[in-house]
């Protein structure tokens, strides 16, 4: 029996189940390679963020093992007390050089990188201009800052300008923040135009490049490189959990800001540092990308092939310009059924519904990876075609 004071929770969960929005966790029992074992079944992996196949790369694994032997399992302190390892500093230098920025701060995750960066830069007297579809971690970081949050229309520099004109005069300072690549649709922010507008009004500029690093720009140097805006954006947030294949977040950018964040960022001051093993694996990933563009090229080749074939089959793959491939299905129950059929046929691709995406825009999101061979892609395409016909999505 549920206690009376907790009944509302049971009702909330039931409502999620009834509306098809309840999240069922699948359990992974292997490394996230092209194929992996999920809930006891060997399936083609079309849904992790392992863009470059680095997550199970032998070089990363070896680097992690060596760091584990040298530094132990955990730093057992926050960075600002006794948790800053030599390897943390080395990684910060390497990622800053890779992204061509002055300095970088390594934190525990991309989610926390936004919490590290936003509250120190803006407060109660300030205003944040935020894209309508920004990631939850930007929204939470913005809320924590207690600045006024003004949402501008998705990827719309003209609306950004009109919002700046309307709200900046009543505030001490402003900050514009946007995702670089939007993770649900795979579209890219018009960073050059947003920068131009923000700069004209003296507004701070920040971009979250979680899905751009390792994907966009020369050799995967990210969205700022893609637009040739080096040295312009004040803050570039990133993550080591996607293309880099490990875990951890980074706040990169101008030295004056990064130095300031080392004094003020709460995830840095009050939560223990990332383990040496993870840090070493991150560093190996950055080194691999700095040394060769081969993986990034294969990622794009696979992306062009998969998307082209899906369109030929007749699927609506949205407006993505990146390896993120949303297979638009509309109804959340249809997306779940489609995903279940795929899984039974040996393809792992998860359905996404509200609140991750807007109501009525449920989809299966395929994440293309350099780890996939042409035969793997053809296997996945074959199953999408078969099930698309069975469920009446394709005619
Ligand atoms: C995934 C993602 C994050 C979170 O990164 P983690 O390292 O997984 O915490 C932050 N911002 C954006 C835009 C993301 O897509």
PDB file of C-alpha atoms in Angstrom, residues 53-245:
ATOM      1  CA  UNK A  53      33.521   5.151 -32.046  1.00  0.00           C
ATOM      2  CA  UNK A  54      36.015   6.293 -29.405  1.00  0.00           C
ATOM      3  CA  UNK A  55      34.161   4.910 -26.379  1.00  0.00           C
ATOM      4  CA  UNK A  56      35.744   1.469 -26.723  1.00  0.00           C
ATOM      5  CA  UNK A  57      38.928   2.542 -28.479  1.00  0.00           C
ATOM      6  CA  UNK A  58      41.922   0.521 -27.195  1.00  0.00           C
ATOM      7  CA  UNK A  59      44.086   3.642 -26.894  1.00  0.00           C
ATOM      8  CA  UNK A  60      41.585   5.367 -24.596  1.00  0.00           C
ATOM      9  CA  UNK A  61      41.183   2.231 -22.505  1.00  0.00           C
ATOM     10  CA  UNK A  62      44.944   1.822 -22.150  1.00  0.00           C
ATOM     11  CA  UNK A  63      45.363   5.480 -21.145  1.00  0.00           C
ATOM     12  CA  UNK A  64      42.658   5.067 -18.494  1.00  0.00           C
ATOM     13  CA  UNK A  65      44.308   1.941 -17.081  1.00  0.00           C
ATOM     14  CA  UNK A  66      47.686   3.632 -16.773  1.00  0.00           C
ATOM     15  CA  UNK A  67      46.177   6.664 -15.037  1.00  0.00           C
ATOM     16  CA  UNK A  68      44.291   4.394 -12.654  1.00  0.00           C
ATOM     17  CA  UNK A  69      47.556   2.741 -11.635  1.00  0.00           C
ATOM     18  CA  UNK A  70      49.342   6.052 -11.202  1.00  0.00           C
ATOM     19  CA  UNK A  71      46.678   8.190  -9.494  1.00  0.00           C
ATOM     20  CA  UNK A  72      44.312   5.665  -7.912  1.00  0.00           C
ATOM     21  CA  UNK A  73      40.573   5.316  -8.243  1.00  0.00           C
ATOM     22  CA  UNK A  74      39.399   8.776  -7.194  1.00  0.00           C
ATOM     23  CA  UNK A  75      40.901  12.194  -6.345  1.00  0.00           C
ATOM     24  CA  UNK A  76      38.852  12.372  -3.098  1.00  0.00           C
ATOM     25  CA  UNK A  77      38.705  16.159  -3.095  1.00  0.00           C
ATOM     26  CA  UNK A  78      37.215  19.059  -4.977  1.00  0.00           C
ATOM     27  CA  UNK A  79      39.469  20.738  -7.529  1.00  0.00           C
ATOM     28  CA  UNK A  80      39.983  23.852  -5.362  1.00  0.00           C
ATOM     29  CA  UNK A  81      41.145  21.994  -2.234  1.00  0.00           C
ATOM     30  CA  UNK A  82      43.265  18.973  -3.134  1.00  0.00           C
ATOM     31  CA  UNK A  83      41.655  17.483  -6.232  1.00  0.00           C
ATOM     32  CA  UNK A  84      43.539  19.154  -9.072  1.00  0.00           C
ATOM     33  CA  UNK A  85      45.704  16.443 -10.630  1.00  0.00           C
ATOM     34  CA  UNK A  86      48.509  17.140 -13.065  1.00  0.00           C
ATOM     35  CA  UNK A  87      46.472  15.260 -15.630  1.00  0.00           C
ATOM     36  CA  UNK A  88      43.511  17.667 -15.198  1.00  0.00           C
ATOM     37  CA  UNK A  89      45.732  20.609 -16.048  1.00  0.00           C
ATOM     38  CA  UNK A  90      47.239  18.769 -18.977  1.00  0.00           C
ATOM     39  CA  UNK A  91      43.789  18.008 -20.373  1.00  0.00           C
ATOM     40  CA  UNK A  92      42.733  21.646 -19.961  1.00  0.00           C
ATOM     41  CA  UNK A  93      45.760  22.755 -21.973  1.00  0.00           C
ATOM     42  CA  UNK A  94      45.177  20.133 -24.670  1.00  0.00           C
ATOM     43  CA  UNK A  95      41.489  20.885 -25.150  1.00  0.00           C
ATOM     44  CA  UNK A  96      42.126  24.641 -25.184  1.00  0.00           C
ATOM     45  CA  UNK A  97      44.763  24.165 -27.892  1.00  0.00           C
ATOM     46  CA  UNK A  98      42.468  21.835 -29.859  1.00  0.00           C
ATOM     47  CA  UNK A  99      39.594  24.322 -29.757  1.00  0.00           C
ATOM     48  CA  UNK A 100      41.944  27.261 -30.312  1.00  0.00           C
ATOM     49  CA  UNK A 101      40.815  29.167 -27.210  1.00  0.00           C
ATOM     50  CA  UNK A 102      42.871  30.863 -24.503  1.00  0.00           C
ATOM     51  CA  UNK A 103      41.955  28.616 -21.595  1.00  0.00           C
ATOM     52  CA  UNK A 104      39.626  25.836 -20.457  1.00  0.00           C
ATOM     53  CA  UNK A 105      38.102  24.576 -17.228  1.00  0.00           C
ATOM     54  CA  UNK A 106      37.444  20.841 -16.894  1.00  0.00           C
ATOM     55  CA  UNK A 107      34.380  19.900 -14.828  1.00  0.00           C
ATOM     56  CA  UNK A 108      32.455  16.694 -14.139  1.00  0.00           C
ATOM     57  CA  UNK A 109      29.956  16.848 -17.003  1.00  0.00           C
ATOM     58  CA  UNK A 110      28.517  18.986 -19.757  1.00  0.00           C
ATOM     59  CA  UNK A 111      25.412  19.418 -17.644  1.00  0.00           C
ATOM     60  CA  UNK A 112      27.504  20.850 -14.829  1.00  0.00           C
ATOM     61  CA  UNK A 113      29.564  22.974 -17.223  1.00  0.00           C
ATOM     62  CA  UNK A 114      26.480  25.119 -17.802  1.00  0.00           C
ATOM     63  CA  UNK A 115      25.927  25.400 -14.054  1.00  0.00           C
ATOM     64  CA  UNK A 116      29.590  26.302 -13.666  1.00  0.00           C
ATOM     65  CA  UNK A 117      29.528  29.011 -16.321  1.00  0.00           C
ATOM     66  CA  UNK A 118      26.196  30.815 -16.062  1.00  0.00           C
ATOM     67  CA  UNK A 119      25.668  31.817 -12.388  1.00  0.00           C
ATOM     68  CA  UNK A 120      29.060  33.527 -12.013  1.00  0.00           C
ATOM     69  CA  UNK A 121      28.543  35.602 -15.166  1.00  0.00           C
ATOM     70  CA  UNK A 122      25.019  36.908 -14.614  1.00  0.00           C
ATOM     71  CA  UNK A 123      22.870  37.604 -11.573  1.00  0.00           C
ATOM     72  CA  UNK A 124      19.637  39.182 -10.412  1.00  0.00           C
ATOM     73  CA  UNK A 125      20.207  42.477 -12.188  1.00  0.00           C
ATOM     74  CA  UNK A 126      21.017  40.850 -15.523  1.00  0.00           C
ATOM     75  CA  UNK A 127      19.208  39.270 -18.465  1.00  0.00           C
ATOM     76  CA  UNK A 128      19.879  36.031 -20.361  1.00  0.00           C
ATOM     77  CA  UNK A 129      18.740  35.708 -23.985  1.00  0.00           C
ATOM     78  CA  UNK A 130      18.145  32.006 -24.573  1.00  0.00           C
ATOM     79  CA  UNK A 131      17.100  30.069 -27.708  1.00  0.00           C
ATOM     80  CA  UNK A 132      13.639  28.516 -27.382  1.00  0.00           C
ATOM     81  CA  UNK A 133      15.033  24.995 -27.880  1.00  0.00           C
ATOM     82  CA  UNK A 134      18.121  25.229 -25.683  1.00  0.00           C
ATOM     83  CA  UNK A 135      19.214  22.132 -23.764  1.00  0.00           C
ATOM     84  CA  UNK A 136      17.825  21.500 -20.267  1.00  0.00           C
ATOM     85  CA  UNK A 137      21.244  22.068 -18.698  1.00  0.00           C
ATOM     86  CA  UNK A 138      21.374  25.603 -20.133  1.00  0.00           C
ATOM     87  CA  UNK A 139      17.871  26.266 -18.824  1.00  0.00           C
ATOM     88  CA  UNK A 140      18.794  24.996 -15.355  1.00  0.00           C
ATOM     89  CA  UNK A 141      22.063  26.952 -15.292  1.00  0.00           C
ATOM     90  CA  UNK A 142      20.155  30.062 -16.335  1.00  0.00           C
ATOM     91  CA  UNK A 143      17.591  29.563 -13.572  1.00  0.00           C
ATOM     92  CA  UNK A 144      20.294  29.084 -10.966  1.00  0.00           C
ATOM     93  CA  UNK A 145      21.814  32.438 -11.904  1.00  0.00           C
ATOM     94  CA  UNK A 146      18.563  34.244 -10.963  1.00  0.00           C
ATOM     95  CA  UNK A 147      18.936  36.488 -13.999  1.00  0.00           C
ATOM     96  CA  UNK A 148      15.813  37.303 -15.999  1.00  0.00           C
ATOM     97  CA  UNK A 149      15.448  34.713 -18.775  1.00  0.00           C
ATOM     98  CA  UNK A 150      14.150  36.001 -22.090  1.00  0.00           C
ATOM     99  CA  UNK A 151      13.521  33.323 -24.710  1.00  0.00           C
ATOM    100  CA  UNK A 152      14.088  34.245 -28.366  1.00  0.00           C
ATOM    101  CA  UNK A 153      12.644  32.242 -31.247  1.00  0.00           C
ATOM    102  CA  UNK A 154      14.638  29.231 -32.369  1.00  0.00           C
ATOM    103  CA  UNK A 155      17.730  30.190 -34.406  1.00  0.00           C
ATOM    104  CA  UNK A 156      16.278  33.653 -35.072  1.00  0.00           C
ATOM    105  CA  UNK A 157      18.843  36.507 -34.923  1.00  0.00           C
ATOM    106  CA  UNK A 158      16.159  39.101 -35.786  1.00  0.00           C
ATOM    107  CA  UNK A 159      14.078  38.036 -32.801  1.00  0.00           C
ATOM    108  CA  UNK A 160      17.219  38.022 -30.635  1.00  0.00           C
ATOM    109  CA  UNK A 161      17.812  41.632 -31.649  1.00  0.00           C
ATOM    110  CA  UNK A 162      14.278  42.740 -30.891  1.00  0.00           C
ATOM    111  CA  UNK A 163      14.424  40.998 -27.474  1.00  0.00           C
ATOM    112  CA  UNK A 164      17.765  42.674 -26.711  1.00  0.00           C
ATOM    113  CA  UNK A 165      16.325  46.077 -27.627  1.00  0.00           C
ATOM    114  CA  UNK A 166      13.312  45.475 -25.426  1.00  0.00           C
ATOM    115  CA  UNK A 167      15.007  44.022 -22.319  1.00  0.00           C
ATOM    116  CA  UNK A 168      18.662  45.054 -22.189  1.00  0.00           C
ATOM    117  CA  UNK A 169      18.031  48.714 -21.202  1.00  0.00           C
ATOM    118  CA  UNK A 170      16.379  47.718 -17.899  1.00  0.00           C
ATOM    119  CA  UNK A 171      19.265  45.407 -16.941  1.00  0.00           C
ATOM    120  CA  UNK A 172      22.890  45.717 -15.869  1.00  0.00           C
ATOM    121  CA  UNK A 173      24.242  43.335 -18.514  1.00  0.00           C
ATOM    122  CA  UNK A 174      23.065  40.707 -20.955  1.00  0.00           C
ATOM    123  CA  UNK A 175      24.248  37.264 -22.031  1.00  0.00           C
ATOM    124  CA  UNK A 176      23.167  35.374 -25.148  1.00  0.00           C
ATOM    125  CA  UNK A 177      23.319  31.578 -24.977  1.00  0.00           C
ATOM    126  CA  UNK A 178      22.567  28.939 -27.577  1.00  0.00           C
ATOM    127  CA  UNK A 179      23.120  25.273 -28.308  1.00  0.00           C
ATOM    128  CA  UNK A 180      25.539  24.909 -31.225  1.00  0.00           C
ATOM    129  CA  UNK A 181      23.898  21.799 -32.651  1.00  0.00           C
ATOM    130  CA  UNK A 182      20.357  21.153 -31.398  1.00  0.00           C
ATOM    131  CA  UNK A 183      20.343  17.588 -30.194  1.00  0.00           C
ATOM    132  CA  UNK A 184      16.783  16.603 -31.062  1.00  0.00           C
ATOM    133  CA  UNK A 185      16.628  18.011 -34.612  1.00  0.00           C
ATOM    134  CA  UNK A 186      20.276  18.116 -35.632  1.00  0.00           C
ATOM    135  CA  UNK A 187      20.047  21.696 -36.905  1.00  0.00           C
ATOM    136  CA  UNK A 188      22.843  24.217 -36.341  1.00  0.00           C
ATOM    137  CA  UNK A 189      22.561  27.664 -34.731  1.00  0.00           C
ATOM    138  CA  UNK A 190      23.400  30.586 -37.089  1.00  0.00           C
ATOM    139  CA  UNK A 191      26.331  31.421 -34.858  1.00  0.00           C
ATOM    140  CA  UNK A 192      27.839  34.142 -37.051  1.00  0.00           C
ATOM    141  CA  UNK A 193      24.604  36.125 -37.183  1.00  0.00           C
ATOM    142  CA  UNK A 194      23.810  35.637 -33.494  1.00  0.00           C
ATOM    143  CA  UNK A 195      27.315  36.824 -32.648  1.00  0.00           C
ATOM    144  CA  UNK A 196      26.963  39.910 -34.829  1.00  0.00           C
ATOM    145  CA  UNK A 197      23.745  40.937 -33.077  1.00  0.00           C
ATOM    146  CA  UNK A 198      24.997  40.237 -29.550  1.00  0.00           C
ATOM    147  CA  UNK A 199      28.281  42.016 -30.207  1.00  0.00           C
ATOM    148  CA  UNK A 200      26.516  45.117 -31.509  1.00  0.00           C
ATOM    149  CA  UNK A 201      24.832  45.537 -28.107  1.00  0.00           C
ATOM    150  CA  UNK A 202      27.756  44.476 -25.947  1.00  0.00           C
ATOM    151  CA  UNK A 203      25.996  41.302 -24.861  1.00  0.00           C
ATOM    152  CA  UNK A 204      28.159  38.378 -23.618  1.00  0.00           C
ATOM    153  CA  UNK A 205      28.154  35.378 -25.947  1.00  0.00           C
ATOM    154  CA  UNK A 206      28.036  31.702 -24.987  1.00  0.00           C
ATOM    155  CA  UNK A 207      27.561  28.539 -27.038  1.00  0.00           C
ATOM    156  CA  UNK A 208      27.084  24.942 -25.872  1.00  0.00           C
ATOM    157  CA  UNK A 209      28.918  22.789 -28.400  1.00  0.00           C
ATOM    158  CA  UNK A 210      28.094  19.364 -26.926  1.00  0.00           C
ATOM    159  CA  UNK A 211      27.006  17.882 -30.274  1.00  0.00           C
ATOM    160  CA  UNK A 212      29.416  19.919 -32.395  1.00  0.00           C
ATOM    161  CA  UNK A 213      32.741  18.834 -30.939  1.00  0.00           C
ATOM    162  CA  UNK A 214      34.206  15.922 -32.839  1.00  0.00           C
ATOM    163  CA  UNK A 215      31.605  16.509 -35.543  1.00  0.00           C
ATOM    164  CA  UNK A 216      31.712  20.032 -36.985  1.00  0.00           C
ATOM    165  CA  UNK A 217      34.677  22.177 -37.992  1.00  0.00           C
ATOM    166  CA  UNK A 218      38.103  21.116 -39.193  1.00  0.00           C
ATOM    167  CA  UNK A 219      38.859  17.665 -37.774  1.00  0.00           C
ATOM    168  CA  UNK A 220      35.943  18.020 -35.344  1.00  0.00           C
ATOM    169  CA  UNK A 221      37.127  21.262 -33.741  1.00  0.00           C
ATOM    170  CA  UNK A 222      33.536  22.304 -33.184  1.00  0.00           C
ATOM    171  CA  UNK A 223      30.993  24.912 -34.186  1.00  0.00           C
ATOM    172  CA  UNK A 224      33.151  27.978 -33.581  1.00  0.00           C
ATOM    173  CA  UNK A 225      35.703  26.549 -35.980  1.00  0.00           C
ATOM    174  CA  UNK A 226      32.899  25.675 -38.432  1.00  0.00           C
ATOM    175  CA  UNK A 227      31.927  29.366 -38.569  1.00  0.00           C
ATOM    176  CA  UNK A 228      35.495  30.690 -38.317  1.00  0.00           C
ATOM    177  CA  UNK A 229      34.669  32.682 -35.181  1.00  0.00           C
ATOM    178  CA  UNK A 230      37.848  31.963 -33.215  1.00  0.00           C
ATOM    179  CA  UNK A 231      38.500  34.274 -30.313  1.00  0.00           C
ATOM    180  CA  UNK A 232      35.052  35.857 -30.592  1.00  0.00           C
ATOM    181  CA  UNK A 233      32.728  33.832 -28.387  1.00  0.00           C
ATOM    182  CA  UNK A 234      33.255  34.569 -24.706  1.00  0.00           C
ATOM    183  CA  UNK A 235      32.305  31.097 -23.487  1.00  0.00           C
ATOM    184  CA  UNK A 236      32.258  27.715 -25.233  1.00  0.00           C
ATOM    185  CA  UNK A 237      30.752  24.913 -23.178  1.00  0.00           C
ATOM    186  CA  UNK A 238      31.462  21.360 -24.237  1.00  0.00           C
ATOM    187  CA  UNK A 239      31.329  17.748 -23.156  1.00  0.00           C
ATOM    188  CA  UNK A 240      33.637  14.750 -23.247  1.00  0.00           C
ATOM    189  CA  UNK A 241      30.669  12.374 -23.071  1.00  0.00           C
ATOM    190  CA  UNK A 242      29.644  12.428 -26.734  1.00  0.00           C
ATOM    191  CA  UNK A 243      32.097  12.364 -29.652  1.00  0.00           C
ATOM    192  CA  UNK A 244      35.043  12.095 -27.247  1.00  0.00           C
ATOM    193  CA  UNK A 245      33.445   8.925 -25.881  1.00  0.00           C
TER     194      UNK A 245
END
